[in-house]
Amino acid sequence: MNRLSDRAFTILSVHLDKSTGNDPASQVQRDIVKKRLRKLLAQSGDRLNASELRSHIDDIFPDFSDRVLQKAAKANRPPGLLSKLKWVALFGVGSAGFLMFVNLPYPMIRRPVAKTAPILLLPSFMSMDYHYRQAIARVEQADQLVNRATSQADFELGAQKVREAQTHLDRLPVWFLGYEPTAYCSLMGCSWRFTLDEFKAARANIGRMEAQIFQEKNGRSQLDAAVADLNEAKQQYELAQTQGEKSAAIAAWQASLDSFQQIPTETLAGRTAQTQLVAAERDFQPVAGIAEGVQNNSTAIEAAKIFALQAAQESQNPPHPAQKWKDIASSWQMAIDRLNKVEFEDPGYLEAQAKLAEYRGNLDTAQRRASEEETSVAALTRAKERISNWQSLAANNPQSPQLVGDLQSIVNELDKVQAGTTAYAEAEQLRAFARNKLASFSTNSD
């Protein structure tokens, strides 16, 4: 090991060039020191520290920079273990990067390497062999689980194998099909000897199973929803207190049975649904038979309630035109007609009679409001016609004695407009107009 390293010599030499002048004496001094330093470059022994370096310079340049000497001494130290490890690590990273580069799945890179140094491609050969073996195994496992499934767990495991097979197939570049590195295959026995058509068939098989699993998941979701609706309808029927609640529960029960029929029978969920449907319909038939008789008796009452609800909703926020009151009265009449069909011996007879009394009162109210509306609108129309005639007469003969009588007849017509009708607000305005005019005539006559 030399007593002075090249880097330390360079640091000292550069500072000597910068710190000395260009006069002959300075140049001679500088050359003397550099000559000493060059001898140290060739001498073997322990590396010099800062004080030893100063001893070779201090007699000529006593003011030489301590900072430069420390820097040169640091550069003059022999490389330690960490420095060696750093270079080893850099070499390892560089080698790994180089191997990754030459193993990239691009023919323009691999072909020259395969001709000159095929051993460098060993990682990718091993990777392709591994992924091929795994892809084939996963495809076979997935095919067995998906196409011969006996339970939902088989499909779930099959879906996992399909994903794994797809992952391994994605790691196989298409260019490698039919490509067999001679050196590697002679030693390891390559198993990836399938053609492009077989590769496409494997991908198509994976795609088909993915679609099949998707359909099965949808079928299973439909089956779970149908079973949940069926159980909810059963519980709803058991807790029902009124006939209306029981009828709603039975309708929901029937709808849940219909949803079993909508699950595709090609799926495992569909075949399971058909089996469960047989038992569900067996439980439903007795309930439906009992409810049918009661349902017929309560149909008329429920229908009447529907018309009554419609009439009540339409009656809100009056006033309404006469035609709307007539439509409301018609709805009440239809509700009454349905209730009249309930016979004395029917279970809902007392309820029907109570509703009849209520609905007949509402019918009378609607008919009365329609009549009031027609009368009020007719009176308002006549009053407006008389106002128009009065205005024409007043324009032609302001002093005519007939004007006062016409105003009084207008007021009399407007008094026929009843409160709560669509004409009442306008009638109030016109009545105020007519009375103001009468008041003005009375003032003038006085």
JSON list of C-alpha atoms in Angstrom, two decimals, residues 61-180:
[
{"chain": "A", "resi": 61, "resn": "PHE", "atom": "CA", "xyz": [5.03, 26.53, 3.13]},
{"chain": "A", "resi": 62, "resn": "PRO", "atom": "CA", "xyz": [4.57, 27.09, 6.89]},
{"chain": "A", "resi": 63, "resn": "ASP", "atom": "CA", "xyz": [1.15, 28.69, 6.30]},
{"chain": "A", "resi": 64, "resn": "PHE", "atom": "CA", "xyz": [-0.26, 25.77, 4.32]},
{"chain": "A", "resi": 65, "resn": "SER", "atom": "CA", "xyz": [-4.03, 25.37, 4.89]},
{"chain": "A", "resi": 66, "resn": "ASP", "atom": "CA", "xyz": [-4.99, 23.03, 7.75]},
{"chain": "A", "resi": 67, "resn": "ARG", "atom": "CA", "xyz": [-8.36, 22.40, 6.12]},
{"chain": "A", "resi": 68, "resn": "VAL", "atom": "CA", "xyz": [-6.70, 21.15, 2.92]},
{"chain": "A", "resi": 69, "resn": "LEU", "atom": "CA", "xyz": [-4.34, 18.96, 4.94]},
{"chain": "A", "resi": 70, "resn": "GLN", "atom": "CA", "xyz": [-7.27, 17.40, 6.84]},
{"chain": "A", "resi": 71, "resn": "LYS", "atom": "CA", "xyz": [-9.11, 16.81, 3.59]},
{"chain": "A", "resi": 72, "resn": "ALA", "atom": "CA", "xyz": [-6.05, 15.19, 2.01]},
{"chain": "A", "resi": 73, "resn": "ALA", "atom": "CA", "xyz": [-5.48, 13.05, 5.12]},
{"chain": "A", "resi": 74, "resn": "LYS", "atom": "CA", "xyz": [-9.09, 11.86, 4.99]},
{"chain": "A", "resi": 75, "resn": "ALA", "atom": "CA", "xyz": [-8.70, 10.94, 1.31]},
{"chain": "A", "resi": 76, "resn": "ASN", "atom": "CA", "xyz": [-5.39, 9.21, 2.17]},
{"chain": "A", "resi": 77, "resn": "ARG", "atom": "CA", "xyz": [-6.99, 6.78, 4.62]},
{"chain": "A", "resi": 78, "resn": "PRO", "atom": "CA", "xyz": [-7.11, 3.14, 3.50]},
{"chain": "A", "resi": 79, "resn": "PRO", "atom": "CA", "xyz": [-10.62, 1.92, 2.47]},
{"chain": "A", "resi": 80, "resn": "GLY", "atom": "CA", "xyz": [-12.56, 0.35, 5.36]},
{"chain": "A", "resi": 81, "resn": "LEU", "atom": "CA", "xyz": [-15.00, -2.54, 5.52]},
{"chain": "A", "resi": 82, "resn": "LEU", "atom": "CA", "xyz": [-18.03, -0.33, 4.82]},
{"chain": "A", "resi": 83, "resn": "SER", "atom": "CA", "xyz": [-16.42, 1.08, 1.71]},
{"chain": "A", "resi": 84, "resn": "LYS", "atom": "CA", "xyz": [-15.66, -2.42, 0.47]},
{"chain": "A", "resi": 85, "resn": "LEU", "atom": "CA", "xyz": [-19.22, -3.51, 1.21]},
{"chain": "A", "resi": 86, "resn": "LYS", "atom": "CA", "xyz": [-20.50, -0.49, -0.67]},
{"chain": "A", "resi": 87, "resn": "TRP", "atom": "CA", "xyz": [-18.63, -1.50, -3.77]},
{"chain": "A", "resi": 88, "resn": "VAL", "atom": "CA", "xyz": [-19.79, -5.09, -3.38]},
{"chain": "A", "resi": 89, "resn": "ALA", "atom": "CA", "xyz": [-23.39, -3.87, -3.05]},
{"chain": "A", "resi": 90, "resn": "LEU", "atom": "CA", "xyz": [-23.04, -1.62, -6.08]},
{"chain": "A", "resi": 91, "resn": "PHE", "atom": "CA", "xyz": [-21.62, -4.52, -8.02]},
{"chain": "A", "resi": 92, "resn": "GLY", "atom": "CA", "xyz": [-24.51, -6.77, -6.91]},
{"chain": "A", "resi": 93, "resn": "VAL", "atom": "CA", "xyz": [-27.15, -4.18, -7.81]},
{"chain": "A", "resi": 94, "resn": "GLY", "atom": "CA", "xyz": [-25.52, -3.53, -11.13]},
{"chain": "A", "resi": 95, "resn": "SER", "atom": "CA", "xyz": [-25.34, -7.25, -11.90]},
{"chain": "A", "resi": 96, "resn": "ALA", "atom": "CA", "xyz": [-28.98, -7.73, -10.93]},
{"chain": "A", "resi": 97, "resn": "GLY", "atom": "CA", "xyz": [-30.02, -4.80, -13.09]},
{"chain": "A", "resi": 98, "resn": "PHE", "atom": "CA", "xyz": [-28.06, -6.19, -16.00]},
{"chain": "A", "resi": 99, "resn": "LEU", "atom": "CA", "xyz": [-29.68, -9.61, -15.59]},
{"chain": "A", "resi": 100, "resn": "MET", "atom": "CA", "xyz": [-33.12, -8.00, -15.44]},
{"chain": "A", "resi": 101, "resn": "PHE", "atom": "CA", "xyz": [-32.37, -6.10, -18.61]},
{"chain": "A", "resi": 102, "resn": "VAL", "atom": "CA", "xyz": [-31.17, -9.08, -20.63]},
{"chain": "A", "resi": 103, "resn": "ASN", "atom": "CA", "xyz": [-34.14, -11.14, -19.37]},
{"chain": "A", "resi": 104, "resn": "LEU", "atom": "CA", "xyz": [-36.74, -8.62, -20.52]},
{"chain": "A", "resi": 105, "resn": "PRO", "atom": "CA", "xyz": [-39.41, -10.31, -22.69]},
{"chain": "A", "resi": 106, "resn": "TYR", "atom": "CA", "xyz": [-38.35, -8.64, -25.92]},
{"chain": "A", "resi": 107, "resn": "PRO", "atom": "CA", "xyz": [-36.91, -10.75, -28.76]},
{"chain": "A", "resi": 108, "resn": "MET", "atom": "CA", "xyz": [-34.55, -7.99, -29.94]},
{"chain": "A", "resi": 109, "resn": "ILE", "atom": "CA", "xyz": [-32.80, -8.18, -26.54]},
{"chain": "A", "resi": 110, "resn": "ARG", "atom": "CA", "xyz": [-33.03, -11.91, -25.86]},
{"chain": "A", "resi": 111, "resn": "ARG", "atom": "CA", "xyz": [-31.96, -13.31, -29.24]},
{"chain": "A", "resi": 112, "resn": "PRO", "atom": "CA", "xyz": [-28.42, -11.81, -29.26]},
{"chain": "A", "resi": 113, "resn": "VAL", "atom": "CA", "xyz": [-27.97, -12.87, -25.63]},
{"chain": "A", "resi": 114, "resn": "ALA", "atom": "CA", "xyz": [-29.28, -16.38, -26.38]},
{"chain": "A", "resi": 115, "resn": "LYS", "atom": "CA", "xyz": [-26.68, -16.79, -29.13]},
{"chain": "A", "resi": 116, "resn": "THR", "atom": "CA", "xyz": [-23.69, -15.50, -27.15]},
{"chain": "A", "resi": 117, "resn": "ALA", "atom": "CA", "xyz": [-24.41, -16.10, -23.43]},
{"chain": "A", "resi": 118, "resn": "PRO", "atom": "CA", "xyz": [-27.59, -18.17, -22.96]},
{"chain": "A", "resi": 119, "resn": "ILE", "atom": "CA", "xyz": [-26.73, -18.78, -19.31]},
{"chain": "A", "resi": 120, "resn": "LEU", "atom": "CA", "xyz": [-27.71, -15.18, -18.58]},
{"chain": "A", "resi": 121, "resn": "LEU", "atom": "CA", "xyz": [-31.29, -16.03, -19.56]},
{"chain": "A", "resi": 122, "resn": "LEU", "atom": "CA", "xyz": [-31.56, -18.75, -16.92]},
{"chain": "A", "resi": 123, "resn": "PRO", "atom": "CA", "xyz": [-33.85, -16.68, -14.60]},
{"chain": "A", "resi": 124, "resn": "SER", "atom": "CA", "xyz": [-36.45, -16.10, -17.31]},
{"chain": "A", "resi": 125, "resn": "PHE", "atom": "CA", "xyz": [-36.24, -19.75, -18.46]},
{"chain": "A", "resi": 126, "resn": "MET", "atom": "CA", "xyz": [-36.95, -20.89, -14.91]},
{"chain": "A", "resi": 127, "resn": "SER", "atom": "CA", "xyz": [-39.75, -18.31, -14.55]},
{"chain": "A", "resi": 128, "resn": "MET", "atom": "CA", "xyz": [-41.46, -19.40, -17.79]},
{"chain": "A", "resi": 129, "resn": "ASP", "atom": "CA", "xyz": [-41.19, -23.04, -16.86]},
{"chain": "A", "resi": 130, "resn": "TYR", "atom": "CA", "xyz": [-42.68, -22.34, -13.42]},
{"chain": "A", "resi": 131, "resn": "HIS", "atom": "CA", "xyz": [-45.55, -20.19, -14.69]},
{"chain": "A", "resi": 132, "resn": "TYR", "atom": "CA", "xyz": [-46.41, -22.67, -17.43]},
{"chain": "A", "resi": 133, "resn": "ARG", "atom": "CA", "xyz": [-46.61, -25.56, -14.99]},
{"chain": "A", "resi": 134, "resn": "GLN", "atom": "CA", "xyz": [-48.70, -23.50, -12.55]},
{"chain": "A", "resi": 135, "resn": "ALA", "atom": "CA", "xyz": [-51.02, -22.21, -15.29]},
{"chain": "A", "resi": 136, "resn": "ILE", "atom": "CA", "xyz": [-51.76, -25.69, -16.61]},
{"chain": "A", "resi": 137, "resn": "ALA", "atom": "CA", "xyz": [-52.37, -27.05, -13.11]},
{"chain": "A", "resi": 138, "resn": "ARG", "atom": "CA", "xyz": [-54.65, -24.16, -12.14]},
{"chain": "A", "resi": 139, "resn": "VAL", "atom": "CA", "xyz": [-56.67, -24.42, -15.36]},
{"chain": "A", "resi": 140, "resn": "GLU", "atom": "CA", "xyz": [-57.29, -28.11, -14.77]},
{"chain": "A", "resi": 141, "resn": "GLN", "atom": "CA", "xyz": [-58.23, -27.52, -11.13]},
{"chain": "A", "resi": 142, "resn": "ALA", "atom": "CA", "xyz": [-60.57, -24.67, -12.05]},
{"chain": "A", "resi": 143, "resn": "ASP", "atom": "CA", "xyz": [-62.22, -26.74, -14.78]},
{"chain": "A", "resi": 144, "resn": "GLN", "atom": "CA", "xyz": [-62.88, -29.55, -12.34]},
{"chain": "A", "resi": 145, "resn": "LEU", "atom": "CA", "xyz": [-64.28, -27.25, -9.65]},
{"chain": "A", "resi": 146, "resn": "VAL", "atom": "CA", "xyz": [-66.41, -25.04, -11.90]},
{"chain": "A", "resi": 147, "resn": "ASN", "atom": "CA", "xyz": [-67.82, -27.55, -14.38]},
{"chain": "A", "resi": 148, "resn": "ARG", "atom": "CA", "xyz": [-68.42, -30.28, -11.81]},
{"chain": "A", "resi": 149, "resn": "ALA", "atom": "CA", "xyz": [-69.42, -28.16, -8.83]},
{"chain": "A", "resi": 150, "resn": "THR", "atom": "CA", "xyz": [-71.62, -29.74, -6.18]},
{"chain": "A", "resi": 151, "resn": "SER", "atom": "CA", "xyz": [-71.78, -26.79, -3.77]},
{"chain": "A", "resi": 152, "resn": "GLN", "atom": "CA", "xyz": [-71.20, -23.07, -3.58]},
{"chain": "A", "resi": 153, "resn": "ALA", "atom": "CA", "xyz": [-67.82, -23.72, -1.95]},
{"chain": "A", "resi": 154, "resn": "ASP", "atom": "CA", "xyz": [-66.67, -25.46, -5.16]},
{"chain": "A", "resi": 155, "resn": "PHE", "atom": "CA", "xyz": [-67.45, -22.32, -7.16]},
{"chain": "A", "resi": 156, "resn": "GLU", "atom": "CA", "xyz": [-65.68, -20.07, -4.70]},
{"chain": "A", "resi": 157, "resn": "LEU", "atom": "CA", "xyz": [-62.55, -22.23, -4.79]},
{"chain": "A", "resi": 158, "resn": "GLY", "atom": "CA", "xyz": [-62.87, -22.52, -8.58]},
{"chain": "A", "resi": 159, "resn": "ALA", "atom": "CA", "xyz": [-63.00, -18.72, -8.88]},
{"chain": "A", "resi": 160, "resn": "GLN", "atom": "CA", "xyz": [-59.78, -18.52, -6.87]},
{"chain": "A", "resi": 161, "resn": "LYS", "atom": "CA", "xyz": [-58.08, -21.07, -9.17]},
{"chain": "A", "resi": 162, "resn": "VAL", "atom": "CA", "xyz": [-59.27, -19.16, -12.24]},
{"chain": "A", "resi": 163, "resn": "ARG", "atom": "CA", "xyz": [-57.67, -15.97, -10.93]},
{"chain": "A", "resi": 164, "resn": "GLU", "atom": "CA", "xyz": [-54.43, -17.80, -10.18]},
{"chain": "A", "resi": 165, "resn": "ALA", "atom": "CA", "xyz": [-54.39, -19.43, -13.63]},
{"chain": "A", "resi": 166, "resn": "GLN", "atom": "CA", "xyz": [-54.99, -16.04, -15.27]},
{"chain": "A", "resi": 167, "resn": "THR", "atom": "CA", "xyz": [-52.10, -14.55, -13.30]},
{"chain": "A", "resi": 168, "resn": "HIS", "atom": "CA", "xyz": [-49.70, -17.29, -14.43]},
{"chain": "A", "resi": 169, "resn": "LEU", "atom": "CA", "xyz": [-50.84, -17.07, -18.06]},
{"chain": "A", "resi": 170, "resn": "ASP", "atom": "CA", "xyz": [-50.26, -13.32, -17.99]},
{"chain": "A", "resi": 171, "resn": "ARG", "atom": "CA", "xyz": [-46.66, -13.97, -16.95]},
{"chain": "A", "resi": 172, "resn": "LEU", "atom": "CA", "xyz": [-46.05, -16.05, -20.09]},
{"chain": "A", "resi": 173, "resn": "PRO", "atom": "CA", "xyz": [-45.10, -13.81, -23.04]},
{"chain": "A", "resi": 174, "resn": "VAL", "atom": "CA", "xyz": [-46.66, -14.88, -26.33]},
{"chain": "A", "resi": 175, "resn": "TRP", "atom": "CA", "xyz": [-43.30, -14.87, -28.13]},
{"chain": "A", "resi": 176, "resn": "PHE", "atom": "CA", "xyz": [-42.05, -17.85, -26.10]},
{"chain": "A", "resi": 177, "resn": "LEU", "atom": "CA", "xyz": [-44.60, -20.26, -27.62]},
{"chain": "A", "resi": 178, "resn": "GLY", "atom": "CA", "xyz": [-42.71, -22.96, -29.45]},
{"chain": "A", "resi": 179, "resn": "TYR", "atom": "CA", "xyz": [-39.41, -21.49, -28.24]},
{"chain": "A", "resi": 180, "resn": "GLU", "atom": "CA", "xyz": [-37.19, -23.97, -26.38]}
]
